[in-house]
Amino acid sequence: MTDHFPRTLFRTLALTLVIGAAAPFPAARAQSVSEGQRLAFDRGKGNCLTCHEIKGGDLPGTIGPVLRDIKSKYPDRNDLVAILTDETRRNPQTVMPPFGRNRILTEQEINAIVDFLQTL
Amino acid sequence: MALAAVALAALTLAAPAADTPDPVADAKAFRNFFVTKFPKVKLEDFVNGPYSMNEGMRRQWEEKEQFPPYEFSLDTGKEMFSRPFKNGKSYADCFPNQGIGVRQNYPYFDTNEGKVITLELALNKCREANGESALSYVRDDMAALTAYMAFTSRGKPFDIKIPDDPRALEAYQNGKRYFYTRRGQLNFSCATCHVQNPGERIRAEILAPALGILNAMPIYRSEWGGMGTISRRFTSCNSQIRGVPLEPQAEEYRDLEYYLSYVSNGLPISGPGSRP
């Protein structure tokens, strides 16, 4: 009776590790990518389509550049995190909102969007 | 301070120091900026907002102008304007030239009151002075009255004056500062959209240039399904950017209107307008 609870916990943990090992990144990454796309298109969140044409999105604006071939342009994901967090640091005149600095998006949300951007 | 946010070097050149305002040079630089950016657009065409920027939209609009959607409001405005108040007086008694063909002179700086008087404010002052209640600044009746007054001024160039009074210059400067200051969670100023990006699409809408941006007011907007005053447009642009709009006719909005009208001096009144 006394060791019942810890054993269950251990089994759950072991199971998680097995799943983790069998399907390492792809599952988690795929989920993050689709979450990132949702956040990017959501009008109350990224609302990136207001300014950018992005594959899969309707009624894009033309204020910012078309977002394509992002991975070849920005191989280092940290650059993308920086652009989303506060583009005014790179370009003080930019019209792109400082999503991280002004807490429009959390760090986790920004990371999901960056995963999505890297598929474009 | 946030005047560092003055969007473009082209516009700041003429006003090198914030403490020595030079409205004449400002207006010249402002006009030059747009004329240079859009060499194909005729000066008097900037008053047509998004239509001056986009051929396709312009054609649709020209067809629609055969039966303008603001006609109803114009008729209402004319009727309201001519109907006497309960005391027998009327709007005509409150305005120079009985209120006909004067839209281009508003807003003006009232040196007695020490503040900017817009046309919308003047109309409500007139009502209140004659024992009538004030109209809402964002609703149909105010839109109808200003539509009629604009119509009687069509083609007359904006002629906004800054009297020799330090308070007038200060009001102008405040309006200018408001226009270029970034605010709200999205960090936008009015200039972000209407100076940096006119002609661009923001989602499906084409952004109007700031030069001549008030000449067509009030406007019928299909998106609103009705008419909108300058007050309505200012507050809705502020809300769009997840900012908190000011009260209609707040001092900052009046000063903003003073600035924007002044830098459009010389461009013809074209109101009422219609927009998608």
mmCIF file of N, CA and C in Angstrom, chain B residues 175-243:
data_model
loop_
_atom_site.group_PDB
_atom_site.id
_atom_site.type_symbol
_atom_site.label_atom_id
_atom_site.label_comp_id
_atom_site.label_asym_id
_atom_site.label_seq_id
_atom_site.Cartn_x
_atom_site.Cartn_y
_atom_site.Cartn_z
ATOM 1 N N GLY B 175 -1.091 69.512 -31.286
ATOM 2 C CA GLY B 175 -1.732 68.668 -32.287
ATOM 3 C C GLY B 175 -0.693 67.896 -33.067
ATOM 4 N N LYS B 176 0.380 68.567 -33.411
ATOM 5 C CA LYS B 176 1.453 67.922 -34.165
ATOM 6 C C LYS B 176 2.090 66.809 -33.330
ATOM 7 N N ARG B 177 2.326 67.096 -32.067
ATOM 8 C CA ARG B 177 2.936 66.096 -31.193
ATOM 9 C C ARG B 177 2.024 64.877 -31.092
ATOM 10 N N TYR B 178 0.723 65.143 -30.931
ATOM 11 C CA TYR B 178 -0.220 64.020 -30.813
ATOM 12 C C TYR B 178 -0.148 63.142 -32.064
ATOM 13 N N PHE B 179 -0.069 63.783 -33.204
ATOM 14 C CA PHE B 179 -0.079 63.068 -34.475
ATOM 15 C C PHE B 179 1.115 62.121 -34.630
ATOM 16 N N TYR B 180 2.269 62.549 -34.114
ATOM 17 C CA TYR B 180 3.480 61.756 -34.317
ATOM 18 C C TYR B 180 3.861 60.882 -33.131
ATOM 19 N N THR B 181 3.137 60.975 -32.023
ATOM 20 C CA THR B 181 3.517 60.200 -30.845
ATOM 21 C C THR B 181 2.965 58.780 -30.918
ATOM 22 N N ARG B 182 3.850 57.823 -30.733
ATOM 23 C CA ARG B 182 3.408 56.430 -30.721
ATOM 24 C C ARG B 182 2.768 56.119 -29.379
ATOM 25 N N ARG B 183 1.694 55.333 -29.426
ATOM 26 C CA ARG B 183 1.022 54.991 -28.177
ATOM 27 C C ARG B 183 0.336 53.641 -28.267
ATOM 28 N N GLY B 184 -0.114 53.187 -27.116
ATOM 29 C CA GLY B 184 -0.882 51.936 -27.068
ATOM 30 C C GLY B 184 0.014 50.721 -27.158
ATOM 31 N N GLN B 185 -0.621 49.575 -26.943
ATOM 32 C CA GLN B 185 0.110 48.311 -26.921
ATOM 33 C C GLN B 185 0.810 48.054 -28.258
ATOM 34 N N LEU B 186 0.198 48.524 -29.354
ATOM 35 C CA LEU B 186 0.782 48.243 -30.668
ATOM 36 C C LEU B 186 1.830 49.275 -31.086
ATOM 37 N N ASN B 187 1.982 50.325 -30.264
ATOM 38 C CA ASN B 187 3.056 51.292 -30.507
ATOM 39 C C ASN B 187 2.886 52.050 -31.830
ATOM 40 N N PHE B 188 1.655 52.392 -32.180
ATOM 41 C CA PHE B 188 1.385 53.138 -33.410
ATOM 42 C C PHE B 188 1.123 54.607 -33.115
ATOM 43 N N SER B 189 1.527 55.467 -34.042
ATOM 44 C CA SER B 189 1.062 56.855 -34.031
ATOM 45 C C SER B 189 0.132 57.004 -35.225
ATOM 46 N N CYS B 190 -0.530 58.144 -35.319
ATOM 47 C CA CYS B 190 -1.351 58.400 -36.509
ATOM 48 C C CYS B 190 -0.456 58.324 -37.744
ATOM 49 N N ALA B 191 0.776 58.856 -37.596
ATOM 50 C CA ALA B 191 1.701 58.922 -38.724
ATOM 51 C C ALA B 191 2.151 57.536 -39.180
ATOM 52 N N THR B 192 2.176 56.572 -38.265
ATOM 53 C CA THR B 192 2.569 55.210 -38.633
ATOM 54 C C THR B 192 1.739 54.750 -39.824
ATOM 55 N N CYS B 193 0.443 54.985 -39.740
ATOM 56 C CA CYS B 193 -0.437 54.524 -40.813
ATOM 57 C C CYS B 193 -0.557 55.551 -41.935
ATOM 58 N N HIS B 194 -0.765 56.817 -41.594
ATOM 59 C CA HIS B 194 -1.154 57.778 -42.628
ATOM 60 C C HIS B 194 0.006 58.597 -43.214
ATOM 61 N N VAL B 195 1.223 58.454 -42.650
ATOM 62 C CA VAL B 195 2.396 59.081 -43.274
ATOM 63 C C VAL B 195 3.346 57.994 -43.786
ATOM 64 N N GLN B 196 3.607 56.987 -42.965
ATOM 65 C CA GLN B 196 4.560 55.959 -43.376
ATOM 66 C C GLN B 196 3.972 54.963 -44.377
ATOM 67 N N ASN B 197 2.654 54.767 -44.339
ATOM 68 C CA ASN B 197 2.085 53.691 -45.148
ATOM 69 C C ASN B 197 0.879 54.008 -46.027
ATOM 70 N N PRO B 198 0.660 55.268 -46.416
ATOM 71 C CA PRO B 198 -0.494 55.509 -47.288
ATOM 72 C C PRO B 198 -0.359 54.690 -48.572
ATOM 73 N N GLY B 199 -1.507 54.193 -49.055
ATOM 74 C CA GLY B 199 -1.477 53.402 -50.285
ATOM 75 C C GLY B 199 -1.245 51.926 -50.018
ATOM 76 N N GLU B 200 -0.723 51.591 -48.817
ATOM 77 C CA GLU B 200 -0.532 50.173 -48.485
ATOM 78 C C GLU B 200 -1.847 49.597 -47.987
ATOM 79 N N ARG B 201 -1.946 48.283 -48.098
ATOM 80 C CA ARG B 201 -3.100 47.597 -47.555
ATOM 81 C C ARG B 201 -2.848 47.207 -46.123
ATOM 82 N N ILE B 202 -3.809 47.524 -45.247
ATOM 83 C CA ILE B 202 -3.794 47.009 -43.890
ATOM 84 C C ILE B 202 -4.990 46.071 -43.861
ATOM 85 N N ARG B 203 -4.697 44.750 -43.881
ATOM 86 C CA ARG B 203 -5.752 43.785 -44.234
ATOM 87 C C ARG B 203 -6.331 44.209 -45.572
ATOM 88 N N ALA B 204 -7.672 44.402 -45.640
ATOM 89 C CA ALA B 204 -8.253 44.686 -46.949
ATOM 90 C C ALA B 204 -8.388 46.176 -47.230
ATOM 91 N N GLU B 205 -8.040 47.039 -46.253
ATOM 92 C CA GLU B 205 -8.258 48.471 -46.451
ATOM 93 C C GLU B 205 -7.009 49.173 -46.973
ATOM 94 N N ILE B 206 -7.231 50.176 -47.833
ATOM 95 C CA ILE B 206 -6.095 50.948 -48.338
ATOM 96 C C ILE B 206 -5.975 52.205 -47.489
ATOM 97 N N LEU B 207 -4.776 52.451 -46.971
ATOM 98 C CA LEU B 207 -4.595 53.585 -46.065
ATOM 99 C C LEU B 207 -4.571 54.923 -46.812
ATOM 100 N N ALA B 208 -5.326 55.882 -46.290
ATOM 101 C CA ALA B 208 -5.381 57.225 -46.859
ATOM 102 C C ALA B 208 -4.132 58.008 -46.460
ATOM 103 N N PRO B 209 -3.677 58.912 -47.357
ATOM 104 C CA PRO B 209 -2.560 59.786 -47.009
ATOM 105 C C PRO B 209 -3.016 60.890 -46.046
ATOM 106 N N ALA B 210 -2.118 61.328 -45.171
ATOM 107 C CA ALA B 210 -2.487 62.356 -44.187
ATOM 108 C C ALA B 210 -2.708 63.723 -44.834
ATOM 109 N N LEU B 211 -2.120 63.943 -45.993
ATOM 110 C CA LEU B 211 -2.362 65.218 -46.687
ATOM 111 C C LEU B 211 -3.797 65.211 -47.221
ATOM 112 N N GLY B 212 -4.588 66.172 -46.788
ATOM 113 C CA GLY B 212 -5.979 66.245 -47.253
ATOM 114 C C GLY B 212 -6.903 65.251 -46.580
ATOM 115 N N ILE B 213 -6.482 64.675 -45.469
ATOM 116 C CA ILE B 213 -7.244 63.572 -44.865
ATOM 117 C C ILE B 213 -8.560 64.032 -44.235
ATOM 118 N N LEU B 214 -8.698 65.332 -43.960
ATOM 119 C CA LEU B 214 -9.954 65.813 -43.358
ATOM 120 C C LEU B 214 -10.865 66.513 -44.369
ATOM 121 N N ASN B 215 -10.363 66.744 -45.580
ATOM 122 C CA ASN B 215 -11.130 67.537 -46.556
ATOM 123 C C ASN B 215 -12.449 66.900 -46.962
ATOM 124 N N ALA B 216 -12.520 65.564 -46.892
ATOM 125 C CA ALA B 216 -13.737 64.877 -47.339
ATOM 126 C C ALA B 216 -14.702 64.587 -46.188
ATOM 127 N N MET B 217 -14.346 64.982 -44.977
ATOM 128 C CA MET B 217 -15.195 64.663 -43.826
ATOM 129 C C MET B 217 -16.439 65.548 -43.825
ATOM 130 N N PRO B 218 -17.581 65.054 -43.331
ATOM 131 C CA PRO B 218 -17.794 63.701 -42.832
ATOM 132 C C PRO B 218 -17.917 62.711 -43.983
ATOM 133 N N ILE B 219 -17.806 61.414 -43.663
ATOM 134 C CA ILE B 219 -17.855 60.406 -44.711
ATOM 135 C C ILE B 219 -18.929 59.363 -44.444
ATOM 136 N N TYR B 220 -19.456 58.848 -45.560
ATOM 137 C CA TYR B 220 -20.285 57.656 -45.483
ATOM 138 C C TYR B 220 -19.346 56.472 -45.622
ATOM 139 N N ARG B 221 -19.421 55.527 -44.713
ATOM 140 C CA ARG B 221 -18.598 54.317 -44.832
ATOM 141 C C ARG B 221 -19.476 53.089 -44.901
ATOM 142 N N SER B 222 -19.309 52.306 -45.964
ATOM 143 C CA SER B 222 -20.095 51.078 -46.088
ATOM 144 C C SER B 222 -19.835 50.187 -44.870
ATOM 145 N N GLU B 223 -18.575 50.187 -44.423
ATOM 146 C CA GLU B 223 -18.215 49.361 -43.282
ATOM 147 C C GLU B 223 -19.015 49.751 -42.032
ATOM 148 N N TRP B 224 -19.331 51.050 -41.909
ATOM 149 C CA TRP B 224 -20.132 51.517 -40.768
ATOM 150 C C TRP B 224 -21.630 51.404 -41.080
ATOM 151 N N GLY B 225 -21.952 51.253 -42.349
ATOM 152 C CA GLY B 225 -23.346 51.287 -42.752
ATOM 153 C C GLY B 225 -23.962 52.637 -42.482
ATOM 154 N N GLY B 226 -23.166 53.685 -42.496
ATOM 155 C CA GLY B 226 -23.712 55.015 -42.229
ATOM 156 C C GLY B 226 -22.625 56.065 -42.243
ATOM 157 N N MET B 227 -23.011 57.252 -41.749
ATOM 158 C CA MET B 227 -22.123 58.404 -41.793
ATOM 159 C C MET B 227 -21.225 58.466 -40.557
ATOM 160 N N GLY B 228 -20.088 59.114 -40.712
ATOM 161 C CA GLY B 228 -19.213 59.340 -39.565
ATOM 162 C C GLY B 228 -18.604 60.727 -39.598
ATOM 163 N N THR B 229 -18.581 61.354 -38.429
ATOM 164 C CA THR B 229 -17.969 62.679 -38.279
ATOM 165 C C THR B 229 -16.465 62.528 -38.095
ATOM 166 N N ILE B 230 -15.771 63.646 -38.040
ATOM 167 C CA ILE B 230 -14.338 63.628 -37.715
ATOM 168 C C ILE B 230 -14.147 62.993 -36.340
ATOM 169 N N SER B 231 -14.996 63.362 -35.388
ATOM 170 C CA SER B 231 -14.880 62.769 -34.039
ATOM 171 C C SER B 231 -14.976 61.250 -34.097
ATOM 172 N N ARG B 232 -15.906 60.758 -34.910
ATOM 173 C CA ARG B 232 -16.078 59.299 -34.992
ATOM 174 C C ARG B 232 -14.837 58.641 -35.582
ATOM 175 N N ARG B 233 -14.277 59.268 -36.619
ATOM 176 C CA ARG B 233 -13.091 58.697 -37.265
ATOM 177 C C ARG B 233 -11.896 58.690 -36.309
ATOM 178 N N PHE B 234 -11.691 59.783 -35.597
ATOM 179 C CA PHE B 234 -10.553 59.834 -34.663
ATOM 180 C C PHE B 234 -10.694 58.756 -33.591
ATOM 181 N N THR B 235 -11.896 58.653 -32.997
ATOM 182 C CA THR B 235 -12.030 57.673 -31.918
ATOM 183 C C THR B 235 -11.923 56.253 -32.465
ATOM 184 N N SER B 236 -12.418 56.008 -33.691
ATOM 185 C CA SER B 236 -12.317 54.622 -34.160
ATOM 186 C C SER B 236 -10.900 54.284 -34.579
ATOM 187 N N CYS B 237 -10.137 55.230 -35.103
ATOM 188 C CA CYS B 237 -8.728 54.921 -35.387
ATOM 189 C C CYS B 237 -7.979 54.622 -34.093
ATOM 190 N N ASN B 238 -8.299 55.347 -33.029
ATOM 191 C CA ASN B 238 -7.645 55.072 -31.747
ATOM 192 C C ASN B 238 -8.026 53.690 -31.208
ATOM 193 N N SER B 239 -9.284 53.285 -31.380
ATOM 194 C CA SER B 239 -9.689 51.970 -30.854
ATOM 195 C C SER B 239 -9.080 50.835 -31.661
ATOM 196 N N GLN B 240 -8.979 51.052 -32.992
ATOM 197 C CA GLN B 240 -8.409 50.020 -33.862
ATOM 198 C C GLN B 240 -7.031 49.584 -33.403
ATOM 199 N N ILE B 241 -6.296 50.473 -32.797
ATOM 200 C CA ILE B 241 -4.925 50.140 -32.427
ATOM 201 C C ILE B 241 -4.857 49.732 -30.958
ATOM 202 N N ARG B 242 -5.993 49.263 -30.450
ATOM 203 C CA ARG B 242 -6.087 48.833 -29.056
ATOM 204 C C ARG B 242 -5.612 49.934 -28.128
ATOM 205 N N GLY B 243 -5.912 51.169 -28.520
ATOM 206 C CA GLY B 243 -5.598 52.289 -27.649
ATOM 207 C C GLY B 243 -6.902 52.734 -27.011
#
